[in-house]
């Protein structure tokens, strides 16, 4: 049986009336095809700030977010794509923060390096840009480090951005520093690591190192193997960063020189 065509083009920019129709269609339809196309249409429209407000005012945030409860990973991915775009709007973040732990659970339950993991992490990156909702993920820090050690390049980049957001927040910093991290963490600072990953890893280290210099921490409060010990002046990360001074990538090299001047 031929599927009924969706009434809009996926990349068509819609007005209020048509966005209301797409949300109603998404809410009523049990057809996975219709659900995916509706979510893609909403995701593309949510790239525009005016439509980010419109979708919220139409009551669309819970309609879209509830689609992450679907077991179909393709539907879940499309819902997360829309949520990611919608979360660029600060007022939307206040409504979407209730879904952060569910998204984190889905990330950990999904196949490694899957689209659900990548898009879910992008959503959490947006949601942690400000300090307002970071505390909701405080119990997930160890899982972020575990996934950081296992995941591919896209996973690593997003997690490093999230951890950097945490490191900027004084209320999250001590918990971050106390976390026991996999021994493989220091390998992020090897010369063979992709430049994008390396730059984000250096950014994380710089934020932490600046905080360690600005505030007095009691070494006795931290266990060996914690992020704190890896990031001290005598830690293994400093030694590896020094060795990057002649890196072939200019952006990496500049960032390393700036960091080494602080040691």
PDB file of C-alpha atoms in Angstrom, residues 23-159:
ATOM      1  CA  UNK A  23       1.978  19.299  15.445  1.00  0.00           C
ATOM      2  CA  UNK A  24      -1.588  17.976  15.322  1.00  0.00           C
ATOM      3  CA  UNK A  25      -0.570  15.413  12.714  1.00  0.00           C
ATOM      4  CA  UNK A  26       2.384  14.314  14.832  1.00  0.00           C
ATOM      5  CA  UNK A  27       0.191  13.963  17.883  1.00  0.00           C
ATOM      6  CA  UNK A  28      -2.546  11.966  16.156  1.00  0.00           C
ATOM      7  CA  UNK A  29      -0.648   9.738  13.729  1.00  0.00           C
ATOM      8  CA  UNK A  30       0.608   6.259  14.601  1.00  0.00           C
ATOM      9  CA  UNK A  31       2.410   5.938  11.267  1.00  0.00           C
ATOM     10  CA  UNK A  32       6.197   5.898  11.860  1.00  0.00           C
ATOM     11  CA  UNK A  33       6.769   7.427   8.432  1.00  0.00           C
ATOM     12  CA  UNK A  34       4.463  10.375   9.161  1.00  0.00           C
ATOM     13  CA  UNK A  35       6.011  10.786  12.605  1.00  0.00           C
ATOM     14  CA  UNK A  36       9.544  10.957  11.211  1.00  0.00           C
ATOM     15  CA  UNK A  37       8.679  13.397   8.427  1.00  0.00           C
ATOM     16  CA  UNK A  38       6.684  15.600  10.811  1.00  0.00           C
ATOM     17  CA  UNK A  39       9.602  15.673  13.249  1.00  0.00           C
ATOM     18  CA  UNK A  40      12.056  16.523  10.472  1.00  0.00           C
ATOM     19  CA  UNK A  41       9.793  19.339   9.299  1.00  0.00           C
ATOM     20  CA  UNK A  42       9.559  20.709  12.841  1.00  0.00           C
ATOM     21  CA  UNK A  43      13.295  20.304  13.339  1.00  0.00           C
ATOM     22  CA  UNK A  44      14.082  22.289  10.200  1.00  0.00           C
ATOM     23  CA  UNK A  45      11.612  24.997  11.180  1.00  0.00           C
ATOM     24  CA  UNK A  46      13.132  25.141  14.669  1.00  0.00           C
ATOM     25  CA  UNK A  47      16.368  26.372  13.092  1.00  0.00           C
ATOM     26  CA  UNK A  48      14.675  29.783  12.949  1.00  0.00           C
ATOM     27  CA  UNK A  49      14.339  31.765  16.174  1.00  0.00           C
ATOM     28  CA  UNK A  50      10.832  32.996  15.363  1.00  0.00           C
ATOM     29  CA  UNK A  51       9.614  29.428  14.937  1.00  0.00           C
ATOM     30  CA  UNK A  52      11.348  28.332  18.156  1.00  0.00           C
ATOM     31  CA  UNK A  53       8.994  30.706  19.963  1.00  0.00           C
ATOM     32  CA  UNK A  54       6.016  29.749  17.819  1.00  0.00           C
ATOM     33  CA  UNK A  55       6.372  26.017  18.414  1.00  0.00           C
ATOM     34  CA  UNK A  56       6.560  26.635  22.175  1.00  0.00           C
ATOM     35  CA  UNK A  57       3.501  28.897  22.146  1.00  0.00           C
ATOM     36  CA  UNK A  58       1.574  26.270  20.178  1.00  0.00           C
ATOM     37  CA  UNK A  59       2.280  23.744  22.933  1.00  0.00           C
ATOM     38  CA  UNK A  60       4.614  21.817  20.670  1.00  0.00           C
ATOM     39  CA  UNK A  61       7.495  21.162  23.067  1.00  0.00           C
ATOM     40  CA  UNK A  62       5.889  18.274  24.997  1.00  0.00           C
ATOM     41  CA  UNK A  63       4.383  16.863  21.803  1.00  0.00           C
ATOM     42  CA  UNK A  64       7.848  16.656  20.248  1.00  0.00           C
ATOM     43  CA  UNK A  65       9.674  15.620  23.424  1.00  0.00           C
ATOM     44  CA  UNK A  66       7.253  12.790  24.146  1.00  0.00           C
ATOM     45  CA  UNK A  67       8.368  11.170  20.893  1.00  0.00           C
ATOM     46  CA  UNK A  68      11.683  10.234  22.543  1.00  0.00           C
ATOM     47  CA  UNK A  69       9.682   7.590  24.395  1.00  0.00           C
ATOM     48  CA  UNK A  70       9.247   5.690  21.121  1.00  0.00           C
ATOM     49  CA  UNK A  71      11.347   2.541  20.819  1.00  0.00           C
ATOM     50  CA  UNK A  72      12.076   3.202  17.145  1.00  0.00           C
ATOM     51  CA  UNK A  73      15.576   4.771  17.142  1.00  0.00           C
ATOM     52  CA  UNK A  74      14.836   6.679  13.932  1.00  0.00           C
ATOM     53  CA  UNK A  75      11.862   8.433  15.519  1.00  0.00           C
ATOM     54  CA  UNK A  76      13.836   9.036  18.710  1.00  0.00           C
ATOM     55  CA  UNK A  77      16.678  10.564  16.687  1.00  0.00           C
ATOM     56  CA  UNK A  78      14.360  12.914  14.776  1.00  0.00           C
ATOM     57  CA  UNK A  79      12.696  14.021  18.018  1.00  0.00           C
ATOM     58  CA  UNK A  80      16.104  14.759  19.539  1.00  0.00           C
ATOM     59  CA  UNK A  81      17.085  16.741  16.447  1.00  0.00           C
ATOM     60  CA  UNK A  82      14.030  18.954  16.912  1.00  0.00           C
ATOM     61  CA  UNK A  83      14.664  19.273  20.653  1.00  0.00           C
ATOM     62  CA  UNK A  84      18.274  20.215  19.985  1.00  0.00           C
ATOM     63  CA  UNK A  85      17.267  23.059  17.675  1.00  0.00           C
ATOM     64  CA  UNK A  86      14.498  24.197  20.013  1.00  0.00           C
ATOM     65  CA  UNK A  87      16.901  24.227  22.974  1.00  0.00           C
ATOM     66  CA  UNK A  88      18.861  27.073  21.397  1.00  0.00           C
ATOM     67  CA  UNK A  89      16.060  29.274  22.743  1.00  0.00           C
ATOM     68  CA  UNK A  90      16.567  30.082  26.446  1.00  0.00           C
ATOM     69  CA  UNK A  91      12.863  30.116  27.278  1.00  0.00           C
ATOM     70  CA  UNK A  92      12.481  26.722  25.619  1.00  0.00           C
ATOM     71  CA  UNK A  93      15.277  25.362  27.811  1.00  0.00           C
ATOM     72  CA  UNK A  94      13.117  26.006  30.863  1.00  0.00           C
ATOM     73  CA  UNK A  95      10.461  23.694  29.411  1.00  0.00           C
ATOM     74  CA  UNK A  96      12.868  21.084  28.031  1.00  0.00           C
ATOM     75  CA  UNK A  97      15.022  20.641  31.132  1.00  0.00           C
ATOM     76  CA  UNK A  98      12.597  18.031  32.495  1.00  0.00           C
ATOM     77  CA  UNK A  99      13.687  15.685  29.692  1.00  0.00           C
ATOM     78  CA  UNK A 100      17.438  15.895  30.312  1.00  0.00           C
ATOM     79  CA  UNK A 101      17.741  12.772  32.456  1.00  0.00           C
ATOM     80  CA  UNK A 102      15.570  10.761  30.080  1.00  0.00           C
ATOM     81  CA  UNK A 103      17.836  11.809  27.213  1.00  0.00           C
ATOM     82  CA  UNK A 104      20.893  10.844  29.258  1.00  0.00           C
ATOM     83  CA  UNK A 105      19.374   7.421  29.974  1.00  0.00           C
ATOM     84  CA  UNK A 106      18.693   6.936  26.259  1.00  0.00           C
ATOM     85  CA  UNK A 107      22.255   7.934  25.406  1.00  0.00           C
ATOM     86  CA  UNK A 108      23.683   5.315  27.744  1.00  0.00           C
ATOM     87  CA  UNK A 109      21.229   2.645  26.543  1.00  0.00           C
ATOM     88  CA  UNK A 110      21.791   3.259  22.822  1.00  0.00           C
ATOM     89  CA  UNK A 111      24.360   1.625  20.571  1.00  0.00           C
ATOM     90  CA  UNK A 112      27.808   3.166  20.817  1.00  0.00           C
ATOM     91  CA  UNK A 113      28.316   6.011  18.320  1.00  0.00           C
ATOM     92  CA  UNK A 114      24.694   5.795  17.190  1.00  0.00           C
ATOM     93  CA  UNK A 115      22.815   8.809  15.867  1.00  0.00           C
ATOM     94  CA  UNK A 116      20.713   8.846  19.043  1.00  0.00           C
ATOM     95  CA  UNK A 117      23.865   9.192  21.144  1.00  0.00           C
ATOM     96  CA  UNK A 118      25.326  11.977  19.021  1.00  0.00           C
ATOM     97  CA  UNK A 119      22.139  14.051  18.756  1.00  0.00           C
ATOM     98  CA  UNK A 120      21.266  13.429  22.397  1.00  0.00           C
ATOM     99  CA  UNK A 121      24.664  14.758  23.449  1.00  0.00           C
ATOM    100  CA  UNK A 122      24.226  17.813  21.213  1.00  0.00           C
ATOM    101  CA  UNK A 123      20.963  18.527  23.037  1.00  0.00           C
ATOM    102  CA  UNK A 124      22.695  18.216  26.413  1.00  0.00           C
ATOM    103  CA  UNK A 125      25.500  20.479  25.198  1.00  0.00           C
ATOM    104  CA  UNK A 126      22.929  23.192  24.481  1.00  0.00           C
ATOM    105  CA  UNK A 127      21.184  22.599  27.798  1.00  0.00           C
ATOM    106  CA  UNK A 128      24.429  22.999  29.769  1.00  0.00           C
ATOM    107  CA  UNK A 129      25.694  26.196  28.119  1.00  0.00           C
ATOM    108  CA  UNK A 130      24.281  28.119  31.088  1.00  0.00           C
ATOM    109  CA  UNK A 131      24.578  26.964  34.698  1.00  0.00           C
ATOM    110  CA  UNK A 132      20.819  26.768  35.237  1.00  0.00           C
ATOM    111  CA  UNK A 133      20.243  23.073  34.563  1.00  0.00           C
ATOM    112  CA  UNK A 134      23.698  21.511  34.866  1.00  0.00           C
ATOM    113  CA  UNK A 135      22.913  20.205  38.359  1.00  0.00           C
ATOM    114  CA  UNK A 136      20.373  17.823  36.826  1.00  0.00           C
ATOM    115  CA  UNK A 137      23.279  15.862  35.317  1.00  0.00           C
ATOM    116  CA  UNK A 138      25.565  15.862  38.355  1.00  0.00           C
ATOM    117  CA  UNK A 139      25.073  12.118  38.866  1.00  0.00           C
ATOM    118  CA  UNK A 140      25.914  11.436  35.219  1.00  0.00           C
ATOM    119  CA  UNK A 141      29.462  12.826  35.247  1.00  0.00           C
ATOM    120  CA  UNK A 142      31.076   9.390  35.630  1.00  0.00           C
ATOM    121  CA  UNK A 143      28.995   8.126  32.700  1.00  0.00           C
ATOM    122  CA  UNK A 144      30.195  11.014  30.556  1.00  0.00           C
ATOM    123  CA  UNK A 145      33.804  10.039  31.232  1.00  0.00           C
ATOM    124  CA  UNK A 146      33.058   6.382  30.533  1.00  0.00           C
ATOM    125  CA  UNK A 147      31.468   7.259  27.200  1.00  0.00           C
ATOM    126  CA  UNK A 148      34.311   9.667  26.454  1.00  0.00           C
ATOM    127  CA  UNK A 149      36.788   6.797  26.668  1.00  0.00           C
ATOM    128  CA  UNK A 150      34.701   4.484  24.473  1.00  0.00           C
ATOM    129  CA  UNK A 151      33.058   6.725  21.884  1.00  0.00           C
ATOM    130  CA  UNK A 152      34.193   7.908  18.478  1.00  0.00           C
ATOM    131  CA  UNK A 153      35.148  11.411  17.420  1.00  0.00           C
ATOM    132  CA  UNK A 154      31.677  12.999  17.399  1.00  0.00           C
ATOM    133  CA  UNK A 155      30.908  11.546  20.822  1.00  0.00           C
ATOM    134  CA  UNK A 156      34.206  12.767  22.262  1.00  0.00           C
ATOM    135  CA  UNK A 157      33.757  16.310  20.946  1.00  0.00           C
ATOM    136  CA  UNK A 158      30.270  16.716  22.423  1.00  0.00           C
ATOM    137  CA  UNK A 159      31.214  15.245  25.800  1.00  0.00           C
TER     138      UNK A 159
END
